Amino acid sequence: MVNELNKELLKISQLAKATNTNITTLKYYVKEGLIQPECKTTKNMAYYNKDCTQRVNMIRSLQKEHYYPLSVIKGLLDNAADPFELEFMDAIHKADLKDTGKEYSSAEASKLTGLNKAQIDYLKNLNIISKHSESQRTIYSYSDLHIMRLAKRRLDAGIPFEQSAKAFLIYQQALEKAASLDVDCFISSALLTEAPSAQIAARMIVISDETLDSFVSIKRNQLNRAFGSERINQLYLFADRLAYYLDACANILLSHGYPHLFDMIISAKTFCPSSKNDLHRSLAYYSLIINNATKSLTKSISLVNDANKFFITLNIFRMTDVEMLLAYALKLGWFKLSPMLLQNKNDAFKLDFPEFSDNQIINGTIIRDEIYNALVNIK
């Protein structure tokens, strides 16, 4: 009797051949409850009704043509969805997207986008892209690939990869809330309508997408301008603060009997000193930034970047005590006054006041305290 019955049923290998689907994928469908064997003769031997052929083909079609996740497909198949439900699900899942429906392994995604495995994993761990595990394979969708390409494009333009990932995540988290509210609204409207229309629901979703996309674009441009202007103003203010600080340092040093340092500072504000040594280079950077901030924005940005690298690596302990005193003041001032974007604020507190061994510096502690007070009073 069993043998007679088996003639009307299909082994999993036969079902795989009939649907052009690999056996591993079919086993995954069984595990997820998308298809079920008609009977099992042993622990490892199962037979499937021929109707499963049509069901598997439907699953593949809904995946490839409508891009539905398997959880949605299972619900549609189990509930024998009516045309309205299919149309409504199409609208929600954007069945008109230009998506190939193809799936890509990690290696393929890396080759096609130019991102390495670590970068892809970074995006995956932030849930910016979604790893899909079908059987034992890790696969990515066409949409995931597009996001990877966007990250690579930004990287090629000089935008750090981690910054792109953070920006994507911020946008994603905000859009998740907006999309959730909109979809809830669409479904509620459909449920409260006596004669629900897939066309009306789809139109609501299309209008929602278009208006939200436009809103994000408009606000992005507005914020770029606003923050751009703010950063430019910070750069101009930075130059003014450096000039004020140099005057304060000059007067402090003059009051403690260092007229040659006073003259060196005042001269540097007007004439950029030659780079004879690290102390002169420190003054030169101050001078260049003070005198170029309002003349050339691009040059000022480049100068600030170069100066920041210089002050980070500046070793004041290779100088004489008198030079060390001024170099210390210049390095401390740079870290304390530099724009927030340079992220130097914490470094300023790591600068220990040097100990002078040859007694060339008188009232060193008092000078240090006066320099600190000058910095605190700069607005």
mmCIF file of C-alpha atoms in Angstrom:
data_model
loop_
_atom_site.group_PDB
_atom_site.id
_atom_site.type_symbol
_atom_site.label_atom_id
_atom_site.label_comp_id
_atom_site.label_asym_id
_atom_site.label_seq_id
_atom_site.Cartn_x
_atom_site.Cartn_y
_atom_site.Cartn_z
ATOM 1 C CA MET A 1 0.000 0.000 0.000
ATOM 2 C CA VAL A 2 2.844 2.331 0.895
ATOM 3 C CA ASN A 3 4.582 1.544 -2.382
ATOM 4 C CA GLU A 4 1.382 2.267 -4.318
ATOM 5 C CA LEU A 5 1.007 5.566 -2.470
ATOM 6 C CA ASN A 6 4.619 6.504 -3.110
ATOM 7 C CA LYS A 7 4.043 6.274 -6.849
ATOM 8 C CA GLU A 8 1.792 9.331 -6.535
ATOM 9 C CA LEU A 9 4.275 11.216 -4.366
ATOM 10 C CA LEU A 10 7.672 12.796 -4.927
ATOM 11 C CA LYS A 11 10.949 12.306 -3.163
ATOM 12 C CA ILE A 12 12.673 15.540 -2.214
ATOM 13 C CA SER A 13 15.201 14.981 -5.003
ATOM 14 C CA GLN A 14 12.351 14.678 -7.513
ATOM 15 C CA LEU A 15 10.674 17.799 -6.124
ATOM 16 C CA ALA A 16 13.976 19.662 -6.432
ATOM 17 C CA LYS A 17 14.341 18.604 -10.069
ATOM 18 C CA ALA A 18 10.727 19.453 -10.915
ATOM 19 C CA THR A 19 11.017 22.977 -9.468
ATOM 20 C CA ASN A 20 14.660 23.670 -10.368
ATOM 21 C CA THR A 21 15.370 24.256 -6.683
ATOM 22 C CA ASN A 22 18.239 22.774 -4.733
ATOM 23 C CA ILE A 23 17.509 20.240 -2.002
ATOM 24 C CA THR A 24 19.042 22.383 0.737
ATOM 25 C CA THR A 25 16.599 25.194 -0.046
ATOM 26 C CA LEU A 26 13.652 22.788 0.029
ATOM 27 C CA LYS A 27 14.742 21.495 3.427
ATOM 28 C CA TYR A 28 14.869 25.093 4.609
ATOM 29 C CA TYR A 29 11.297 25.600 3.354
ATOM 30 C CA VAL A 30 10.257 22.535 5.348
ATOM 31 C CA LYS A 31 11.972 23.880 8.447
ATOM 32 C CA GLU A 32 10.164 27.238 8.062
ATOM 33 C CA GLY A 33 6.793 25.529 7.536
ATOM 34 C CA LEU A 34 6.368 26.636 3.926
ATOM 35 C CA ILE A 35 5.967 23.080 2.656
ATOM 36 C CA GLN A 36 5.264 19.840 4.486
ATOM 37 C CA PRO A 37 5.832 16.216 3.447
ATOM 38 C CA GLU A 38 2.760 14.125 2.793
ATOM 39 C CA CYS A 39 4.262 11.210 4.670
ATOM 40 C CA LYS A 40 7.510 9.957 6.154
ATOM 41 C CA THR A 41 8.509 6.324 5.782
ATOM 42 C CA THR A 42 11.678 6.605 7.836
ATOM 43 C CA LYS A 43 13.422 9.303 9.828
ATOM 44 C CA ASN A 44 15.318 10.483 6.766
ATOM 45 C CA MET A 45 12.864 9.574 4.014
ATOM 46 C CA ALA A 46 9.864 11.760 3.221
ATOM 47 C CA TYR A 47 7.479 12.024 0.292
ATOM 48 C CA TYR A 48 5.767 15.151 -1.000
ATOM 49 C CA ASN A 49 2.452 15.628 -2.733
ATOM 50 C CA LYS A 50 2.716 16.700 -6.362
ATOM 51 C CA ASP A 51 0.840 19.860 -5.393
ATOM 52 C CA CYS A 52 4.043 20.890 -3.610
ATOM 53 C CA THR A 53 5.523 21.555 -7.035
ATOM 54 C CA GLN A 54 3.062 24.368 -7.598
ATOM 55 C CA ARG A 55 3.560 25.653 -4.052
ATOM 56 C CA VAL A 56 7.356 25.752 -4.382
ATOM 57 C CA ASN A 57 7.068 27.518 -7.733
ATOM 58 C CA MET A 58 4.740 30.055 -6.120
ATOM 59 C CA ILE A 59 7.212 30.642 -3.279
ATOM 60 C CA ARG A 60 10.037 31.233 -5.740
ATOM 61 C CA SER A 61 7.868 33.534 -7.820
ATOM 62 C CA LEU A 62 6.839 35.630 -4.824
ATOM 63 C CA GLN A 63 10.498 35.886 -3.849
ATOM 64 C CA LYS A 64 11.862 36.733 -7.277
ATOM 65 C CA GLU A 65 9.053 38.892 -8.659
ATOM 66 C CA HIS A 66 7.571 40.472 -5.540
ATOM 67 C CA TYR A 67 10.592 40.344 -3.196
ATOM 68 C CA TYR A 68 8.482 39.198 -0.252
ATOM 69 C CA PRO A 69 10.260 37.775 2.794
ATOM 70 C CA LEU A 70 9.474 34.132 3.525
ATOM 71 C CA SER A 71 7.429 35.029 6.616
ATOM 72 C CA VAL A 72 5.049 37.078 4.442
ATOM 73 C CA ILE A 73 4.917 34.374 1.771
ATOM 74 C CA LYS A 74 3.955 31.778 4.364
ATOM 75 C CA GLY A 75 1.097 33.958 5.567
ATOM 76 C CA LEU A 76 -0.154 34.566 2.039
ATOM 77 C CA LEU A 77 -0.080 30.887 1.112
ATOM 78 C CA ASP A 78 -1.603 29.673 4.364
ATOM 79 C CA ASN A 79 -4.457 32.165 4.203
ATOM 80 C CA ALA A 80 -5.201 31.791 0.492
ATOM 81 C CA ALA A 81 -5.003 35.556 0.104
ATOM 82 C CA ASP A 82 -7.548 37.333 -2.060
ATOM 83 C CA PRO A 83 -6.497 39.725 -4.867
ATOM 84 C CA PHE A 84 -6.810 42.760 -2.586
ATOM 85 C CA GLU A 85 -4.359 41.310 -0.103
ATOM 86 C CA LEU A 86 -1.850 40.491 -2.830
ATOM 87 C CA GLU A 87 -2.108 43.986 -4.320
ATOM 88 C CA PHE A 88 -1.868 45.580 -0.903
ATOM 89 C CA MET A 89 1.197 43.500 -0.034
ATOM 90 C CA ASP A 90 2.718 44.508 -3.370
ATOM 91 C CA ALA A 91 2.289 48.154 -2.425
ATOM 92 C CA ILE A 92 3.835 47.670 1.001
ATOM 93 C CA HIS A 93 6.748 45.616 -0.304
ATOM 94 C CA LYS A 94 7.349 47.917 -3.285
ATOM 95 C CA ALA A 95 6.940 45.286 -5.978
ATOM 96 C CA ASP A 96 7.716 47.898 -8.626
ATOM 97 C CA LEU A 97 11.285 48.403 -7.405
ATOM 98 C CA LYS A 98 13.978 47.806 -9.979
ATOM 99 C CA ASP A 99 15.377 44.855 -8.093
ATOM 100 C CA THR A 100 16.852 41.846 -9.822
ATOM 101 C CA GLY A 101 15.762 39.548 -7.022
ATOM 102 C CA LYS A 102 19.198 37.979 -7.182
ATOM 103 C CA GLU A 103 20.989 36.920 -4.030
ATOM 104 C CA TYR A 104 24.694 37.428 -3.419
ATOM 105 C CA SER A 105 27.193 35.672 -1.212
ATOM 106 C CA SER A 106 29.613 37.675 0.926
ATOM 107 C CA ALA A 107 32.397 37.039 -1.572
ATOM 108 C CA GLU A 108 30.225 38.153 -4.494
ATOM 109 C CA ALA A 109 29.084 41.261 -2.627
ATOM 110 C CA SER A 110 32.681 42.190 -1.863
ATOM 111 C CA LYS A 111 33.757 41.707 -5.475
ATOM 112 C CA LEU A 112 30.836 43.687 -6.913
ATOM 113 C CA THR A 113 30.956 46.615 -4.475
ATOM 114 C CA GLY A 114 34.642 46.957 -3.626
ATOM 115 C CA LEU A 115 34.054 46.730 0.126
ATOM 116 C CA ASN A 116 36.105 44.213 2.047
ATOM 117 C CA LYS A 117 34.636 41.568 4.335
ATOM 118 C CA ALA A 118 35.326 43.591 7.492
ATOM 119 C CA GLN A 119 33.452 46.593 6.082
ATOM 120 C CA ILE A 120 30.507 44.446 4.993
ATOM 121 C CA ASP A 121 30.396 42.842 8.444
ATOM 122 C CA TYR A 122 30.495 46.317 10.012
ATOM 123 C CA LEU A 123 27.372 47.354 8.078
ATOM 124 C CA LYS A 124 25.730 44.024 8.875
ATOM 125 C CA ASN A 125 26.416 44.317 12.610
ATOM 126 C CA LEU A 126 24.748 47.742 12.616
ATOM 127 C CA ASN A 127 21.747 46.187 10.787
ATOM 128 C CA ILE A 128 22.217 48.648 7.925
ATOM 129 C CA ILE A 129 22.292 45.646 5.624
ATOM 130 C CA SER A 130 20.565 42.375 6.441
ATOM 131 C CA LYS A 131 22.222 39.007 6.310
ATOM 132 C CA HIS A 132 19.820 36.370 5.019
ATOM 133 C CA SER A 133 20.589 32.797 5.901
ATOM 134 C CA GLU A 134 19.024 30.329 3.556
ATOM 135 C CA SER A 135 20.182 26.878 4.535
ATOM 136 C CA GLN A 136 23.887 27.187 5.310
ATOM 137 C CA ARG A 137 24.621 30.165 3.068
ATOM 138 C CA THR A 138 24.942 33.817 4.021
ATOM 139 C CA ILE A 139 23.365 35.912 1.297
ATOM 140 C CA TYR A 140 22.649 39.571 0.639
ATOM 141 C CA SER A 141 19.905 41.150 -1.445
ATOM 142 C CA TYR A 142 20.165 43.577 -4.334
ATOM 143 C CA SER A 143 19.147 46.400 -1.976
ATOM 144 C CA ASP A 144 21.955 45.450 0.397
ATOM 145 C CA LEU A 145 24.364 45.580 -2.519
ATOM 146 C CA HIS A 146 23.141 49.060 -3.431
ATOM 147 C CA ILE A 147 23.782 50.291 0.123
ATOM 148 C CA MET A 148 27.286 48.817 0.007
ATOM 149 C CA ARG A 149 27.947 50.673 -3.242
ATOM 150 C CA LEU A 150 26.780 53.925 -1.654
ATOM 151 C CA ALA A 151 29.226 53.407 1.214
ATOM 152 C CA LYS A 152 32.027 52.662 -1.268
ATOM 153 C CA ARG A 153 31.202 55.758 -3.302
ATOM 154 C CA ARG A 154 31.476 57.907 -0.181
ATOM 155 C CA LEU A 155 34.710 56.157 0.760
ATOM 156 C CA ASP A 156 36.184 56.858 -2.684
ATOM 157 C CA ALA A 157 35.245 60.527 -2.221
ATOM 158 C CA GLY A 158 37.333 60.655 0.963
ATOM 159 C CA ILE A 159 34.549 60.237 3.522
ATOM 160 C CA PRO A 160 35.706 57.792 6.232
ATOM 161 C CA PHE A 161 33.857 54.488 6.075
ATOM 162 C CA GLU A 162 32.896 54.561 9.766
ATOM 163 C CA GLN A 163 31.404 58.037 9.336
ATOM 164 C CA SER A 164 29.257 56.805 6.440
ATOM 165 C CA ALA A 165 28.064 53.858 8.510
ATOM 166 C CA LYS A 166 27.153 56.147 11.419
ATOM 167 C CA ALA A 167 25.291 58.538 9.113
ATOM 168 C CA PHE A 168 23.407 55.661 7.459
ATOM 169 C CA LEU A 169 22.441 54.303 10.877
ATOM 170 C CA ILE A 170 21.125 57.664 12.094
ATOM 171 C CA TYR A 171 18.990 58.056 8.972
ATOM 172 C CA GLN A 172 17.804 54.451 9.177
ATOM 173 C CA GLN A 173 16.702 54.766 12.794
ATOM 174 C CA ALA A 174 14.777 57.961 12.054
ATOM 175 C CA LEU A 175 13.179 56.496 8.921
ATOM 176 C CA GLU A 176 12.187 53.321 10.759
ATOM 177 C CA LYS A 177 9.958 55.387 13.043
ATOM 178 C CA ALA A 178 8.468 57.385 10.171
ATOM 179 C CA ALA A 179 7.857 54.298 8.018
ATOM 180 C CA SER A 180 6.301 52.409 10.929
ATOM 181 C CA LEU A 181 3.861 55.237 11.607
ATOM 182 C CA ASP A 182 2.933 55.520 7.926
ATOM 183 C CA VAL A 183 2.371 51.782 7.411
ATOM 184 C CA ASP A 184 0.255 51.608 10.568
ATOM 185 C CA CYS A 185 -1.794 54.485 9.182
ATOM 186 C CA PHE A 186 -2.273 52.747 5.805
ATOM 187 C CA ILE A 187 -3.350 49.467 7.352
ATOM 188 C CA SER A 188 -5.665 51.177 9.837
ATOM 189 C CA SER A 189 -7.272 53.131 7.006
ATOM 190 C CA ALA A 190 -7.766 49.941 5.025
ATOM 191 C CA LEU A 191 -9.290 48.136 7.996
ATOM 192 C CA LEU A 192 -11.689 50.982 8.711
ATOM 193 C CA THR A 193 -12.879 51.213 5.104
ATOM 194 C CA GLU A 194 -16.005 49.255 4.222
ATOM 195 C CA ALA A 195 -14.743 48.482 0.729
ATOM 196 C CA PRO A 196 -10.954 48.533 1.000
ATOM 197 C CA SER A 197 -9.154 49.360 -2.232
ATOM 198 C CA ALA A 198 -5.655 48.176 -3.017
ATOM 199 C CA GLN A 199 -5.291 51.076 -5.432
ATOM 200 C CA ILE A 200 -6.069 53.626 -2.707
ATOM 201 C CA ALA A 201 -3.695 51.928 -0.265
ATOM 202 C CA ALA A 202 -0.964 51.739 -2.891
ATOM 203 C CA ARG A 203 -1.438 55.409 -3.759
ATOM 204 C CA MET A 204 -1.125 56.357 -0.092
ATOM 205 C CA ILE A 205 2.162 54.480 0.115
ATOM 206 C CA VAL A 206 3.519 56.003 -3.100
ATOM 207 C CA ILE A 207 2.619 59.530 -1.969
ATOM 208 C CA SER A 208 4.127 58.810 1.439
ATOM 209 C CA ASP A 209 7.392 57.655 -0.139
ATOM 210 C CA GLU A 210 7.631 60.578 -2.539
ATOM 211 C CA THR A 211 6.867 63.237 0.055
ATOM 212 C CA LEU A 212 9.141 61.717 2.689
ATOM 213 C CA ASP A 213 11.993 61.420 0.169
ATOM 214 C CA SER A 214 11.517 65.065 -0.814
ATOM 215 C CA PHE A 215 11.323 66.165 2.811
ATOM 216 C CA VAL A 216 14.560 64.347 3.695
ATOM 217 C CA SER A 217 16.304 65.908 0.685
ATOM 218 C CA ILE A 218 15.093 69.418 1.536
ATOM 219 C CA LYS A 219 16.014 69.150 5.210
ATOM 220 C CA ARG A 220 19.383 67.627 4.347
ATOM 221 C CA ASN A 221 20.204 70.622 2.121
ATOM 222 C CA GLN A 222 19.007 73.066 4.762
ATOM 223 C CA LEU A 223 21.061 71.399 7.480
ATOM 224 C CA ASN A 224 24.140 71.206 5.252
ATOM 225 C CA ARG A 225 23.943 74.950 4.710
ATOM 226 C CA ALA A 226 23.275 75.671 8.373
ATOM 227 C CA PHE A 227 26.035 73.457 9.741
ATOM 228 C CA GLY A 228 28.398 74.518 6.966
ATOM 229 C CA SER A 229 27.918 78.167 7.897
ATOM 230 C CA GLU A 230 28.365 77.321 11.560
ATOM 231 C CA ARG A 231 31.654 75.497 10.914
ATOM 232 C CA ILE A 232 32.948 78.381 8.772
ATOM 233 C CA ASN A 233 32.090 80.825 11.536
ATOM 234 C CA GLN A 234 33.905 78.571 14.005
ATOM 235 C CA LEU A 235 36.994 78.748 11.805
ATOM 236 C CA TYR A 236 36.878 82.546 11.673
ATOM 237 C CA LEU A 237 36.299 82.687 15.420
ATOM 238 C CA PHE A 238 39.207 80.290 15.952
ATOM 239 C CA ALA A 239 41.573 82.697 14.193
ATOM 240 C CA ASP A 240 40.327 85.595 16.328
ATOM 241 C CA ARG A 241 40.769 83.565 19.503
ATOM 242 C CA LEU A 242 44.317 82.579 18.542
ATOM 243 C CA ALA A 243 45.170 86.246 17.963
ATOM 244 C CA TYR A 244 43.693 87.248 21.323
ATOM 245 C CA TYR A 245 45.554 84.418 23.048
ATOM 246 C CA LEU A 246 48.888 85.401 21.486
ATOM 247 C CA ASP A 247 48.447 88.941 22.794
ATOM 248 C CA ALA A 248 47.662 87.585 26.260
ATOM 249 C CA CYS A 249 50.722 85.299 26.236
ATOM 250 C CA ALA A 250 52.952 88.130 25.027
ATOM 251 C CA ASN A 251 51.817 90.430 27.818
ATOM 252 C CA ILE A 252 52.181 87.704 30.465
ATOM 253 C CA LEU A 253 55.727 86.905 29.365
ATOM 254 C CA LEU A 254 56.646 90.593 29.168
ATOM 255 C CA SER A 255 55.357 91.175 32.699
ATOM 256 C CA HIS A 256 57.637 88.395 33.964
ATOM 257 C CA GLY A 257 60.761 89.711 32.296
ATOM 258 C CA TYR A 258 60.844 88.029 28.885
ATOM 259 C CA PRO A 259 60.789 90.970 26.412
ATOM 260 C CA HIS A 260 62.453 88.926 23.650
ATOM 261 C CA LEU A 261 59.567 86.420 23.758
ATOM 262 C CA PHE A 262 57.121 89.331 23.717
ATOM 263 C CA ASP A 263 58.809 90.747 20.606
ATOM 264 C CA MET A 264 58.863 87.322 18.943
ATOM 265 C CA ILE A 265 55.111 86.858 19.456
ATOM 266 C CA ILE A 266 54.089 90.360 18.376
ATOM 267 C CA SER A 267 56.270 90.111 15.281
ATOM 268 C CA ALA A 268 54.774 86.714 14.378
ATOM 269 C CA LYS A 269 51.258 88.167 14.356
ATOM 270 C CA THR A 270 52.222 90.411 11.450
ATOM 271 C CA PHE A 271 55.095 88.630 9.730
ATOM 272 C CA CYS A 272 55.180 84.869 9.453
ATOM 273 C CA PRO A 273 58.499 83.683 10.909
ATOM 274 C CA SER A 274 60.741 81.321 8.991
ATOM 275 C CA SER A 275 60.655 77.700 10.113
ATOM 276 C CA LYS A 276 64.074 77.596 11.759
ATOM 277 C CA ASN A 277 62.948 75.195 14.470
ATOM 278 C CA ASP A 278 59.801 73.787 16.077
ATOM 279 C CA LEU A 279 59.197 76.926 18.120
ATOM 280 C CA HIS A 280 59.291 79.109 15.018
ATOM 281 C CA ARG A 281 57.060 76.629 13.185
ATOM 282 C CA SER A 282 54.549 76.847 16.040
ATOM 283 C CA LEU A 283 54.440 80.625 15.750
ATOM 284 C CA ALA A 284 54.309 80.356 11.962
ATOM 285 C CA TYR A 285 51.148 78.245 12.075
ATOM 286 C CA TYR A 286 49.499 80.706 14.449
ATOM 287 C CA SER A 287 50.473 83.562 12.144
ATOM 288 C CA LEU A 288 49.299 81.879 8.947
ATOM 289 C CA ILE A 289 45.902 80.932 10.376
ATOM 290 C CA ILE A 290 45.332 84.367 11.918
ATOM 291 C CA ASN A 291 46.176 86.151 8.668
ATOM 292 C CA ASN A 292 44.486 83.791 6.191
ATOM 293 C CA ALA A 293 41.194 82.896 7.884
ATOM 294 C CA THR A 294 39.210 85.635 6.150
ATOM 295 C CA LYS A 295 41.098 85.465 2.852
ATOM 296 C CA SER A 296 40.808 81.868 1.720
ATOM 297 C CA LEU A 297 38.546 79.297 3.316
ATOM 298 C CA THR A 298 40.121 76.317 1.548
ATOM 299 C CA LYS A 299 43.627 77.463 2.444
ATOM 300 C CA SER A 300 42.595 78.006 6.059
ATOM 301 C CA ILE A 301 41.119 74.502 6.300
ATOM 302 C CA SER A 302 44.317 73.021 4.885
ATOM 303 C CA LEU A 303 46.436 75.085 7.283
ATOM 304 C CA VAL A 304 44.387 74.039 10.306
ATOM 305 C CA ASN A 305 44.693 70.392 9.306
ATOM 306 C CA ASP A 306 48.474 70.633 8.839
ATOM 307 C CA ALA A 307 48.900 72.620 12.052
ATOM 308 C CA ASN A 308 46.880 70.115 14.031
ATOM 309 C CA LYS A 309 49.127 67.266 12.910
ATOM 310 C CA PHE A 310 52.166 69.354 13.833
ATOM 311 C CA PHE A 311 50.994 70.257 17.342
ATOM 312 C CA ILE A 312 49.943 66.677 18.107
ATOM 313 C CA THR A 313 53.501 65.478 17.461
ATOM 314 C CA LEU A 314 55.324 68.566 18.787
ATOM 315 C CA ASN A 315 57.919 67.532 21.390
ATOM 316 C CA ILE A 316 58.586 70.566 23.570
ATOM 317 C CA PHE A 317 61.075 68.747 25.786
ATOM 318 C CA ARG A 318 63.832 68.956 23.186
ATOM 319 C CA MET A 319 64.020 72.751 23.588
ATOM 320 C CA THR A 320 65.758 75.069 26.002
ATOM 321 C CA ASP A 321 63.720 76.082 29.022
ATOM 322 C CA VAL A 322 62.810 79.508 27.651
ATOM 323 C CA GLU A 323 61.760 78.057 24.286
ATOM 324 C CA MET A 324 59.932 75.268 26.081
ATOM 325 C CA LEU A 325 57.887 77.780 28.056
ATOM 326 C CA LEU A 326 56.567 79.502 24.930
ATOM 327 C CA ALA A 327 56.141 76.250 22.979
ATOM 328 C CA TYR A 328 54.147 74.813 25.875
ATOM 329 C CA ALA A 329 51.858 77.853 25.864
ATOM 330 C CA LEU A 330 51.357 77.598 22.087
ATOM 331 C CA LYS A 331 50.622 73.862 22.157
ATOM 332 C CA LEU A 332 48.237 74.192 25.088
ATOM 333 C CA GLY A 333 46.461 77.098 23.418
ATOM 334 C CA TRP A 334 46.074 75.161 20.191
ATOM 335 C CA PHE A 335 44.444 72.195 21.893
ATOM 336 C CA LYS A 336 42.161 74.297 24.069
ATOM 337 C CA LEU A 337 41.017 76.743 21.388
ATOM 338 C CA SER A 338 40.853 74.558 18.270
ATOM 339 C CA PRO A 339 37.422 73.822 16.753
ATOM 340 C CA MET A 340 35.463 70.956 18.290
ATOM 341 C CA LEU A 341 35.747 68.993 15.036
ATOM 342 C CA LEU A 342 39.463 68.438 15.672
ATOM 343 C CA GLN A 343 38.574 66.646 18.925
ATOM 344 C CA ASN A 344 41.614 68.006 20.768
ATOM 345 C CA LYS A 345 39.918 69.093 23.979
ATOM 346 C CA ASN A 346 40.902 66.026 25.984
ATOM 347 C CA ASP A 347 44.516 66.248 24.799
ATOM 348 C CA ALA A 348 44.862 69.665 26.415
ATOM 349 C CA PHE A 349 44.472 68.134 29.856
ATOM 350 C CA LYS A 350 47.246 65.620 29.162
ATOM 351 C CA LEU A 351 49.839 68.390 28.776
ATOM 352 C CA ASP A 352 51.824 68.455 31.987
ATOM 353 C CA PHE A 353 53.584 71.697 32.771
ATOM 354 C CA PRO A 354 57.306 71.058 32.182
ATOM 355 C CA GLU A 355 59.763 71.069 35.041
ATOM 356 C CA PHE A 356 62.644 73.450 34.420
ATOM 357 C CA SER A 357 65.958 72.096 35.593
ATOM 358 C CA ASP A 358 68.450 74.852 34.814
ATOM 359 C CA ASN A 359 66.727 77.672 36.718
ATOM 360 C CA GLN A 360 66.355 79.816 33.601
ATOM 361 C CA ILE A 361 62.633 80.234 34.254
ATOM 362 C CA ILE A 362 61.513 82.380 37.167
ATOM 363 C CA ASN A 363 57.965 82.123 38.515
ATOM 364 C CA GLY A 364 57.178 79.232 36.161
ATOM 365 C CA THR A 365 54.127 78.114 38.148
ATOM 366 C CA ILE A 366 52.739 81.659 38.270
ATOM 367 C CA ILE A 367 53.229 82.036 34.509
ATOM 368 C CA ARG A 368 51.438 78.734 33.945
ATOM 369 C CA ASP A 369 48.473 79.809 36.081
ATOM 370 C CA GLU A 370 48.214 83.130 34.258
ATOM 371 C CA ILE A 371 48.261 81.329 30.898
ATOM 372 C CA TYR A 372 45.480 79.027 32.110
ATOM 373 C CA ASN A 373 43.427 82.005 33.250
ATOM 374 C CA ALA A 374 43.939 83.713 29.895
ATOM 375 C CA LEU A 375 42.585 80.628 28.128
ATOM 376 C CA VAL A 376 39.584 80.357 30.429
ATOM 377 C CA ASN A 377 38.642 83.976 29.789
ATOM 378 C CA ILE A 378 38.678 83.647 25.992
ATOM 379 C CA LYS A 379 35.091 83.412 24.750
#
